Amino acid sequence: MTFTQILGHQRQKYILRRAVASGRLAHAYMFEGAEGIGKRLMALALVRAVFCLKGTGCGDCTACRKVDHHNHPDLHILEPDGAAIKIDQVRALQKELSFRPLEATKKTCLIDGAEKLNPAAGNALLKTLEEPPGDTLLILMTPQPEGVLSTIRSRCQRLPFSRLGREHLKEALAERLGVDETEAHVLAALSEGSFKKALGKHRDLFLERRKDLLKTLTGLSQGSILPLFDLAEALAKEKESLPDILEIFQAFFRDLLLFHHGRPEQELVNIDLLETIHRRAGRETYSSLLRKLGAINASRQQLDRNVNRQLALDVLLMQLAA
Ligand SMILES: [Zn+2]
């Protein structure tokens, strides 16, 4: 992956390219921003630009190819082992960094999920940041900079990354990856600017499963309590996907609200479910929709606080079926 192939983040590319070209790279960077928006791709593009035998990040030389395959002897990648990055991992890295680079001009290390450095590991890493051994380049990445020790943060050059805009993401999904225009629209709208979400396991959730979920949801009525509880029970078991499922519900009711306001169809998320939206909108009022959106919001907050999931979902679905 070269800088040019990375979508968006023009300012960050400019800063990094200029630093490479002028030989003024910092010893340590911290790339900050949401999951899946391209921080790691940018880090690898930077390493490639630094290691490339032609000095361009060409993609063809052996150095570039080794970076792409993660088997360059001077590139180390540190990731959480389970829930945390542990001190043993940092010590092993420090040992590696104490040797001279084998093939490149410097040793580099990517630390992905820097907020997961446990306190001991963080303090150990601090020593490396204070006195970098020889010529090293450390790139820390995190969606939660406030979760990283402030002493680590202050020793890195911090580079914030923003989410990709909806239109930007849609265009890229359609043009570069050949995703169908309607699907690209829905994926971009639901992925909050995250390429990883749009293409990973969310792809099915946001496309096919979304239709099934909304079909079941719109089929519920307060009179038929059993199907309602069945759905709540099934959803309560999906702890990991639940925030995204609620996002799907929220997007649907937001669509109904926009439809009520006579907004153009292109502004809706579920442009492939226009018929359902027309039908359902006829049964809702402005205030019923606001109430339902409020209920979804409230249950999102409750679920963040680890309340009884099934109970929270029972109540939510009853409110949505009203
Ligand atoms: Zn190259």
mmCIF file of C-alpha atoms and ligand atoms in Angstrom:
data_model
loop_
_atom_site.group_PDB
_atom_site.id
_atom_site.type_symbol
_atom_site.label_atom_id
_atom_site.label_comp_id
_atom_site.label_asym_id
_atom_site.label_seq_id
_atom_site.Cartn_x
_atom_site.Cartn_y
_atom_site.Cartn_z
ATOM 1 C CA MET A 1 0.000 0.000 0.000
ATOM 2 C CA THR A 2 1.455 3.379 -1.013
ATOM 3 C CA PHE A 3 0.410 6.760 0.300
ATOM 4 C CA THR A 4 -1.471 7.423 -2.931
ATOM 5 C CA GLN A 5 -3.541 4.262 -2.594
ATOM 6 C CA ILE A 6 -4.787 5.244 0.836
ATOM 7 C CA LEU A 7 -8.158 6.875 0.806
ATOM 8 C CA GLY A 8 -8.456 10.397 2.222
ATOM 9 C CA HIS A 9 -6.219 11.718 5.042
ATOM 10 C CA GLN A 10 -4.476 14.165 2.672
ATOM 11 C CA ARG A 11 -3.010 16.298 5.445
ATOM 12 C CA GLN A 12 -1.471 13.326 7.235
ATOM 13 C CA LYS A 13 0.029 12.022 3.991
ATOM 14 C CA TYR A 14 1.504 15.428 3.263
ATOM 15 C CA ILE A 15 3.101 15.712 6.701
ATOM 16 C CA LEU A 16 4.602 12.216 6.590
ATOM 17 C CA ARG A 17 5.830 12.434 3.017
ATOM 18 C CA ARG A 18 7.501 15.722 3.724
ATOM 19 C CA ALA A 19 9.136 14.331 6.852
ATOM 20 C CA VAL A 20 10.539 11.374 4.875
ATOM 21 C CA ALA A 21 11.729 13.562 1.993
ATOM 22 C CA SER A 22 13.489 16.036 4.268
ATOM 23 C CA GLY A 23 14.958 13.350 6.513
ATOM 24 C CA ARG A 24 13.130 14.825 9.501
ATOM 25 C CA LEU A 25 11.092 11.924 10.704
ATOM 26 C CA ALA A 26 10.291 11.942 14.408
ATOM 27 C CA HIS A 27 11.458 8.985 16.492
ATOM 28 C CA ALA A 28 7.901 8.279 17.551
ATOM 29 C CA TYR A 29 4.477 9.038 16.156
ATOM 30 C CA MET A 30 1.066 8.447 17.607
ATOM 31 C CA PHE A 31 -1.702 8.007 15.045
ATOM 32 C CA GLU A 32 -5.006 8.737 16.744
ATOM 33 C CA GLY A 33 -8.486 8.055 15.369
ATOM 34 C CA ALA A 34 -11.388 5.597 15.127
ATOM 35 C CA GLU A 35 -10.931 1.911 14.272
ATOM 36 C CA GLY A 36 -10.740 0.934 10.639
ATOM 37 C CA ILE A 37 -10.172 4.313 9.018
ATOM 38 C CA GLY A 38 -6.670 3.613 7.713
ATOM 39 C CA LYS A 39 -4.169 4.365 10.501
ATOM 40 C CA ARG A 40 -2.378 1.067 10.112
ATOM 41 C CA LEU A 41 -2.301 1.318 6.332
ATOM 42 C CA MET A 42 -0.757 4.754 6.725
ATOM 43 C CA ALA A 43 1.827 3.393 9.162
ATOM 44 C CA LEU A 44 2.781 0.644 6.723
ATOM 45 C CA ALA A 45 2.951 3.126 3.852
ATOM 46 C CA LEU A 46 5.322 5.199 5.951
ATOM 47 C CA VAL A 47 7.526 2.208 6.744
ATOM 48 C CA ARG A 48 7.577 1.295 3.082
ATOM 49 C CA ALA A 49 8.633 4.809 2.122
ATOM 50 C CA VAL A 50 11.448 4.622 4.676
ATOM 51 C CA PHE A 51 12.650 1.117 3.753
ATOM 52 C CA CYS A 52 12.183 1.230 -0.042
ATOM 53 C CA LEU A 53 15.400 0.564 -1.942
ATOM 54 C CA LYS A 54 14.411 3.196 -4.512
ATOM 55 C CA GLY A 55 13.409 5.636 -1.821
ATOM 56 C CA THR A 56 9.893 5.986 -3.145
ATOM 57 C CA GLY A 57 7.864 3.211 -1.541
ATOM 58 C CA CYS A 58 7.672 1.759 -5.048
ATOM 59 C CA GLY A 59 5.971 -1.494 -4.135
ATOM 60 C CA ASP A 60 8.216 -3.545 -6.427
ATOM 61 C CA CYS A 61 11.567 -3.737 -4.668
ATOM 62 C CA THR A 62 12.313 -6.503 -2.197
ATOM 63 C CA ALA A 63 12.110 -4.117 0.773
ATOM 64 C CA CYS A 64 8.632 -2.896 -0.168
ATOM 65 C CA ARG A 65 7.438 -6.431 -0.733
ATOM 66 C CA LYS A 66 8.772 -7.581 2.611
ATOM 67 C CA VAL A 67 6.929 -4.762 4.331
ATOM 68 C CA ASP A 68 3.723 -5.734 2.536
ATOM 69 C CA HIS A 69 4.141 -9.333 3.651
ATOM 70 C CA HIS A 70 5.093 -8.337 7.192
ATOM 71 C CA ASN A 71 8.338 -10.260 6.942
ATOM 72 C CA HIS A 72 10.896 -7.490 6.827
ATOM 73 C CA PRO A 73 13.468 -8.223 9.566
ATOM 74 C CA ASP A 74 13.546 -4.578 10.664
ATOM 75 C CA LEU A 75 9.790 -4.194 10.985
ATOM 76 C CA HIS A 76 8.185 -5.276 14.239
ATOM 77 C CA ILE A 77 4.503 -5.211 14.992
ATOM 78 C CA LEU A 78 3.268 -5.193 18.553
ATOM 79 C CA GLU A 79 -0.373 -6.008 19.205
ATOM 80 C CA PRO A 80 -2.367 -6.894 22.300
ATOM 81 C CA ASP A 81 -1.831 -10.471 23.450
ATOM 82 C CA GLY A 82 -5.379 -11.107 24.639
ATOM 83 C CA ALA A 83 -6.724 -8.021 26.355
ATOM 84 C CA ALA A 84 -3.452 -6.172 26.863
ATOM 85 C CA ILE A 85 0.026 -5.473 25.545
ATOM 86 C CA LYS A 86 2.199 -6.937 28.283
ATOM 87 C CA ILE A 87 5.593 -6.076 29.651
ATOM 88 C CA ASP A 88 7.208 -9.229 28.238
ATOM 89 C CA GLN A 89 6.201 -8.137 24.766
ATOM 90 C CA VAL A 90 7.724 -4.697 25.310
ATOM 91 C CA ARG A 91 10.933 -6.251 26.685
ATOM 92 C CA ALA A 92 11.207 -8.538 23.678
ATOM 93 C CA LEU A 93 10.757 -5.540 21.429
ATOM 94 C CA GLN A 94 13.401 -3.557 23.301
ATOM 95 C CA LYS A 95 15.832 -6.380 22.823
ATOM 96 C CA GLU A 96 15.153 -6.359 19.071
ATOM 97 C CA LEU A 97 15.589 -2.605 18.905
ATOM 98 C CA SER A 98 18.949 -2.823 20.632
ATOM 99 C CA PHE A 99 20.436 -4.590 17.586
ATOM 100 C CA ARG A 100 21.485 -2.811 14.432
ATOM 101 C CA PRO A 101 19.023 -2.884 11.556
ATOM 102 C CA LEU A 102 19.670 -5.848 9.262
ATOM 103 C CA GLU A 103 18.513 -4.565 5.905
ATOM 104 C CA ALA A 104 17.049 -1.102 6.324
ATOM 105 C CA THR A 105 18.581 2.082 7.667
ATOM 106 C CA LYS A 106 16.523 1.978 10.836
ATOM 107 C CA LYS A 107 14.432 -0.337 12.960
ATOM 108 C CA THR A 108 10.733 0.337 13.053
ATOM 109 C CA CYS A 109 7.946 -0.854 15.247
ATOM 110 C CA LEU A 110 4.182 -0.496 14.904
ATOM 111 C CA ILE A 111 2.287 -0.608 18.185
ATOM 112 C CA ASP A 112 -1.340 -1.186 17.283
ATOM 113 C CA GLY A 113 -3.817 -0.630 20.120
ATOM 114 C CA ALA A 114 -1.483 1.500 22.254
ATOM 115 C CA GLU A 115 -4.284 2.154 24.760
ATOM 116 C CA LYS A 116 -3.978 -1.537 25.665
ATOM 117 C CA LEU A 117 -0.418 -1.201 26.976
ATOM 118 C CA ASN A 118 -0.832 -2.226 30.588
ATOM 119 C CA PRO A 119 0.811 0.114 33.141
ATOM 120 C CA ALA A 120 3.992 -1.954 33.500
ATOM 121 C CA ALA A 121 4.352 -2.302 29.736
ATOM 122 C CA GLY A 122 3.672 1.398 29.242
ATOM 123 C CA ASN A 123 6.344 2.384 31.744
ATOM 124 C CA ALA A 124 8.831 0.041 30.125
ATOM 125 C CA LEU A 125 8.088 1.504 26.714
ATOM 126 C CA LEU A 126 8.601 4.968 28.115
ATOM 127 C CA LYS A 127 12.305 4.202 28.531
ATOM 128 C CA THR A 128 12.581 3.460 24.815
ATOM 129 C CA LEU A 129 10.793 6.691 23.992
ATOM 130 C CA GLU A 130 13.035 8.698 26.291
ATOM 131 C CA GLU A 131 16.251 7.235 24.927
ATOM 132 C CA PRO A 132 15.565 5.695 21.553
ATOM 133 C CA PRO A 133 18.313 3.176 20.770
ATOM 134 C CA GLY A 134 20.131 4.190 17.572
ATOM 135 C CA ASP A 135 17.924 5.052 14.670
ATOM 136 C CA THR A 136 14.417 3.823 15.374
ATOM 137 C CA LEU A 137 10.943 4.721 14.271
ATOM 138 C CA LEU A 138 8.020 3.866 16.540
ATOM 139 C CA ILE A 139 4.460 4.300 15.342
ATOM 140 C CA LEU A 140 1.800 3.953 18.014
ATOM 141 C CA MET A 141 -1.832 3.692 16.935
ATOM 142 C CA THR A 142 -4.888 4.132 19.062
ATOM 143 C CA PRO A 143 -8.578 4.953 18.865
ATOM 144 C CA GLN A 144 -8.393 6.204 22.471
ATOM 145 C CA PRO A 145 -5.415 8.509 23.031
ATOM 146 C CA GLU A 146 -6.707 9.419 26.488
ATOM 147 C CA GLY A 147 -6.193 5.745 27.403
ATOM 148 C CA VAL A 148 -2.424 6.015 26.791
ATOM 149 C CA LEU A 149 -0.069 7.238 29.529
ATOM 150 C CA SER A 150 0.314 10.998 29.211
ATOM 151 C CA THR A 151 4.085 10.611 29.529
ATOM 152 C CA ILE A 152 4.030 8.395 26.421
ATOM 153 C CA ARG A 153 1.743 10.763 24.544
ATOM 154 C CA SER A 154 3.984 13.729 25.213
ATOM 155 C CA ARG A 155 6.978 11.956 23.702
ATOM 156 C CA CYS A 156 5.277 11.166 20.436
ATOM 157 C CA GLN A 157 4.459 13.412 17.553
ATOM 158 C CA ARG A 158 0.685 13.120 17.555
ATOM 159 C CA LEU A 159 -1.237 12.876 14.332
ATOM 160 C CA PRO A 160 -5.025 12.831 14.536
ATOM 161 C CA PHE A 161 -7.016 11.021 11.832
ATOM 162 C CA SER A 162 -10.664 11.871 11.138
ATOM 163 C CA ARG A 163 -13.364 9.526 9.998
ATOM 164 C CA LEU A 164 -13.849 9.263 6.255
ATOM 165 C CA GLY A 165 -16.841 11.223 4.989
ATOM 166 C CA ARG A 166 -19.885 9.231 3.926
ATOM 167 C CA GLU A 167 -19.627 10.316 0.280
ATOM 168 C CA HIS A 168 -15.915 9.596 0.227
ATOM 169 C CA LEU A 169 -16.402 6.106 1.586
ATOM 170 C CA LYS A 170 -19.303 5.389 -0.745
ATOM 171 C CA GLU A 171 -17.300 6.449 -3.766
ATOM 172 C CA ALA A 172 -14.365 4.291 -2.756
ATOM 173 C CA LEU A 173 -16.530 1.253 -2.087
ATOM 174 C CA ALA A 174 -18.241 1.602 -5.454
ATOM 175 C CA GLU A 175 -15.267 2.575 -7.590
ATOM 176 C CA ARG A 176 -12.335 0.750 -6.105
ATOM 177 C CA LEU A 177 -13.999 -2.365 -4.827
ATOM 178 C CA GLY A 178 -16.841 -2.691 -7.270
ATOM 179 C CA VAL A 179 -19.511 -2.724 -4.569
ATOM 180 C CA ASP A 180 -22.959 -2.141 -6.077
ATOM 181 C CA GLU A 181 -24.063 1.522 -5.829
ATOM 182 C CA THR A 182 -27.000 0.881 -3.482
ATOM 183 C CA GLU A 183 -24.955 -1.378 -1.229
ATOM 184 C CA ALA A 184 -22.152 1.169 -1.154
ATOM 185 C CA HIS A 185 -24.664 3.803 -0.068
ATOM 186 C CA VAL A 186 -26.008 1.673 2.796
ATOM 187 C CA LEU A 187 -22.574 0.456 3.924
ATOM 188 C CA ALA A 188 -21.091 3.939 3.897
ATOM 189 C CA ALA A 189 -24.021 5.337 5.870
ATOM 190 C CA LEU A 190 -23.855 2.677 8.565
ATOM 191 C CA SER A 191 -20.089 2.298 8.876
ATOM 192 C CA GLU A 192 -19.353 5.658 10.478
ATOM 193 C CA GLY A 193 -16.455 6.231 8.144
ATOM 194 C CA SER A 194 -14.792 2.911 8.886
ATOM 195 C CA PHE A 195 -13.588 0.900 5.923
ATOM 196 C CA LYS A 196 -13.035 -2.074 8.177
ATOM 197 C CA LYS A 197 -16.671 -2.047 9.221
ATOM 198 C CA ALA A 198 -17.915 -1.636 5.671
ATOM 199 C CA LEU A 199 -15.928 -4.613 4.446
ATOM 200 C CA GLY A 200 -15.524 -6.945 7.380
ATOM 201 C CA LYS A 201 -18.111 -9.026 9.159
ATOM 202 C CA HIS A 202 -20.347 -5.964 9.231
ATOM 203 C CA ARG A 203 -20.912 -6.203 5.543
ATOM 204 C CA ASP A 204 -23.443 -8.984 5.903
ATOM 205 C CA LEU A 205 -24.964 -7.446 9.034
ATOM 206 C CA PHE A 206 -25.437 -4.102 7.330
ATOM 207 C CA LEU A 207 -26.771 -5.576 4.085
ATOM 208 C CA GLU A 208 -28.710 -8.835 4.253
ATOM 209 C CA ARG A 209 -29.252 -9.121 7.985
ATOM 210 C CA ARG A 210 -30.365 -5.520 8.200
ATOM 211 C CA LYS A 211 -33.249 -6.328 5.862
ATOM 212 C CA ASP A 212 -34.254 -9.362 7.932
ATOM 213 C CA LEU A 213 -33.981 -7.478 11.203
ATOM 214 C CA LEU A 214 -36.060 -4.569 9.962
ATOM 215 C CA LYS A 215 -38.624 -6.936 8.485
ATOM 216 C CA THR A 216 -38.986 -8.657 11.859
ATOM 217 C CA LEU A 217 -39.018 -5.351 13.693
ATOM 218 C CA THR A 218 -41.695 -3.782 11.514
ATOM 219 C CA GLY A 219 -43.762 -6.964 11.786
ATOM 220 C CA LEU A 220 -43.994 -6.624 15.563
ATOM 221 C CA SER A 221 -47.048 -5.220 17.273
ATOM 222 C CA GLN A 222 -47.717 -4.574 20.920
ATOM 223 C CA GLY A 223 -50.568 -7.059 20.750
ATOM 224 C CA SER A 224 -48.299 -9.955 19.795
ATOM 225 C CA ILE A 225 -46.068 -10.118 22.789
ATOM 226 C CA LEU A 226 -44.442 -13.501 22.093
ATOM 227 C CA PRO A 227 -42.624 -12.668 18.856
ATOM 228 C CA LEU A 228 -41.496 -9.493 20.542
ATOM 229 C CA PHE A 229 -39.944 -11.347 23.467
ATOM 230 C CA ASP A 230 -38.427 -13.905 21.094
ATOM 231 C CA LEU A 231 -36.636 -11.187 19.198
ATOM 232 C CA ALA A 232 -35.457 -9.541 22.431
ATOM 233 C CA GLU A 233 -34.122 -12.875 23.640
ATOM 234 C CA ALA A 234 -32.284 -13.538 20.387
ATOM 235 C CA LEU A 235 -30.765 -10.067 20.283
ATOM 236 C CA ALA A 236 -29.723 -10.197 23.942
ATOM 237 C CA LYS A 237 -27.382 -13.063 23.014
ATOM 238 C CA GLU A 238 -25.535 -10.933 20.491
ATOM 239 C CA LYS A 239 -23.555 -8.805 22.866
ATOM 240 C CA GLU A 240 -20.898 -7.897 20.346
ATOM 241 C CA SER A 241 -23.166 -6.953 17.443
ATOM 242 C CA LEU A 242 -25.797 -5.256 19.575
ATOM 243 C CA PRO A 243 -24.468 -1.697 19.246
ATOM 244 C CA ASP A 244 -24.502 -2.079 15.462
ATOM 245 C CA ILE A 245 -27.967 -3.646 15.483
ATOM 246 C CA LEU A 246 -29.254 -0.694 17.473
ATOM 247 C CA GLU A 247 -27.518 1.561 14.969
ATOM 248 C CA ILE A 248 -29.525 -0.179 12.247
ATOM 249 C CA PHE A 249 -32.777 0.407 14.157
ATOM 250 C CA GLN A 250 -31.852 4.006 14.769
ATOM 251 C CA ALA A 251 -31.025 4.606 11.118
ATOM 252 C CA PHE A 252 -34.407 3.156 10.137
ATOM 253 C CA PHE A 253 -36.415 5.446 12.418
ATOM 254 C CA ARG A 254 -34.242 8.392 11.421
ATOM 255 C CA ASP A 255 -35.109 7.556 7.799
ATOM 256 C CA LEU A 256 -38.806 7.630 8.701
ATOM 257 C CA LEU A 257 -38.327 11.027 10.290
ATOM 258 C CA LEU A 258 -36.503 12.381 7.234
ATOM 259 C CA PHE A 259 -39.218 10.934 5.023
ATOM 260 C CA HIS A 260 -41.848 12.725 7.129
ATOM 261 C CA HIS A 261 -39.962 15.938 6.581
ATOM 262 C CA GLY A 262 -40.023 15.333 2.835
ATOM 263 C CA ARG A 263 -36.247 15.075 2.550
ATOM 264 C CA PRO A 264 -34.837 13.665 -0.703
ATOM 265 C CA GLU A 265 -34.418 9.871 -0.830
ATOM 266 C CA GLN A 266 -30.645 10.176 -1.223
ATOM 267 C CA GLU A 267 -30.435 11.398 2.361
ATOM 268 C CA LEU A 268 -31.934 8.177 3.702
ATOM 269 C CA VAL A 269 -29.807 5.219 4.750
ATOM 270 C CA ASN A 270 -32.159 2.411 3.712
ATOM 271 C CA ILE A 271 -32.596 3.431 0.093
ATOM 272 C CA ASP A 272 -33.189 -0.203 -0.807
ATOM 273 C CA LEU A 273 -36.208 -0.393 1.515
ATOM 274 C CA LEU A 274 -38.167 2.587 0.241
ATOM 275 C CA GLU A 275 -41.409 0.657 0.052
ATOM 276 C CA THR A 276 -41.157 -0.413 3.709
ATOM 277 C CA ILE A 277 -40.329 3.160 4.646
ATOM 278 C CA HIS A 278 -43.346 4.574 2.772
ATOM 279 C CA ARG A 279 -45.652 2.027 4.334
ATOM 280 C CA ARG A 280 -44.345 2.449 7.856
ATOM 281 C CA ALA A 281 -44.164 6.242 7.687
ATOM 282 C CA GLY A 282 -47.923 6.311 7.134
ATOM 283 C CA ARG A 283 -48.410 4.753 10.570
ATOM 284 C CA GLU A 284 -46.068 7.053 12.448
ATOM 285 C CA THR A 285 -46.292 10.681 13.484
ATOM 286 C CA TYR A 286 -43.535 13.152 14.035
ATOM 287 C CA SER A 287 -43.817 12.779 17.798
ATOM 288 C CA SER A 288 -44.071 8.964 17.773
ATOM 289 C CA LEU A 289 -40.827 8.871 15.786
ATOM 290 C CA LEU A 290 -39.051 11.207 18.159
ATOM 291 C CA ARG A 291 -40.194 9.045 21.065
ATOM 292 C CA LYS A 292 -38.837 5.909 19.400
ATOM 293 C CA LEU A 293 -35.509 7.481 18.554
ATOM 294 C CA GLY A 294 -35.295 8.629 22.162
ATOM 295 C CA ALA A 295 -36.019 5.078 23.342
ATOM 296 C CA ILE A 296 -33.247 3.634 21.154
ATOM 297 C CA ASN A 297 -30.832 6.215 22.437
ATOM 298 C CA ALA A 298 -31.750 5.494 26.045
ATOM 299 C CA SER A 299 -31.308 1.753 25.617
ATOM 300 C CA ARG A 300 -27.911 2.261 23.967
ATOM 301 C CA GLN A 301 -26.785 4.095 27.058
ATOM 302 C CA GLN A 302 -28.264 1.458 29.355
ATOM 303 C CA LEU A 303 -26.531 -1.335 27.455
ATOM 304 C CA ASP A 304 -23.234 0.526 27.742
ATOM 305 C CA ARG A 305 -23.717 0.354 31.489
ATOM 306 C CA ASN A 306 -24.168 -3.420 31.380
ATOM 307 C CA VAL A 307 -27.761 -3.582 32.555
ATOM 308 C CA ASN A 308 -29.849 -6.721 32.089
ATOM 309 C CA ARG A 309 -29.757 -6.883 28.302
ATOM 310 C CA GLN A 310 -32.895 -8.912 27.769
ATOM 311 C CA LEU A 311 -34.988 -6.661 29.986
ATOM 312 C CA ALA A 312 -33.689 -3.517 28.305
ATOM 313 C CA LEU A 313 -34.488 -5.024 24.898
ATOM 314 C CA ASP A 314 -37.983 -6.162 25.972
ATOM 315 C CA VAL A 315 -38.798 -2.594 26.948
ATOM 316 C CA LEU A 316 -37.194 -1.123 23.845
ATOM 317 C CA LEU A 317 -39.002 -3.412 21.404
ATOM 318 C CA MET A 318 -42.314 -2.717 23.125
ATOM 319 C CA GLN A 319 -41.740 0.967 22.645
ATOM 320 C CA LEU A 320 -40.719 0.510 19.018
ATOM 321 C CA ALA A 321 -43.743 -1.675 18.274
ATOM 322 C CA ALA A 322 -46.175 0.889 19.696
HETATM 323 ZN ZN ZN B 1 10.358 -0.066 -3.003
#
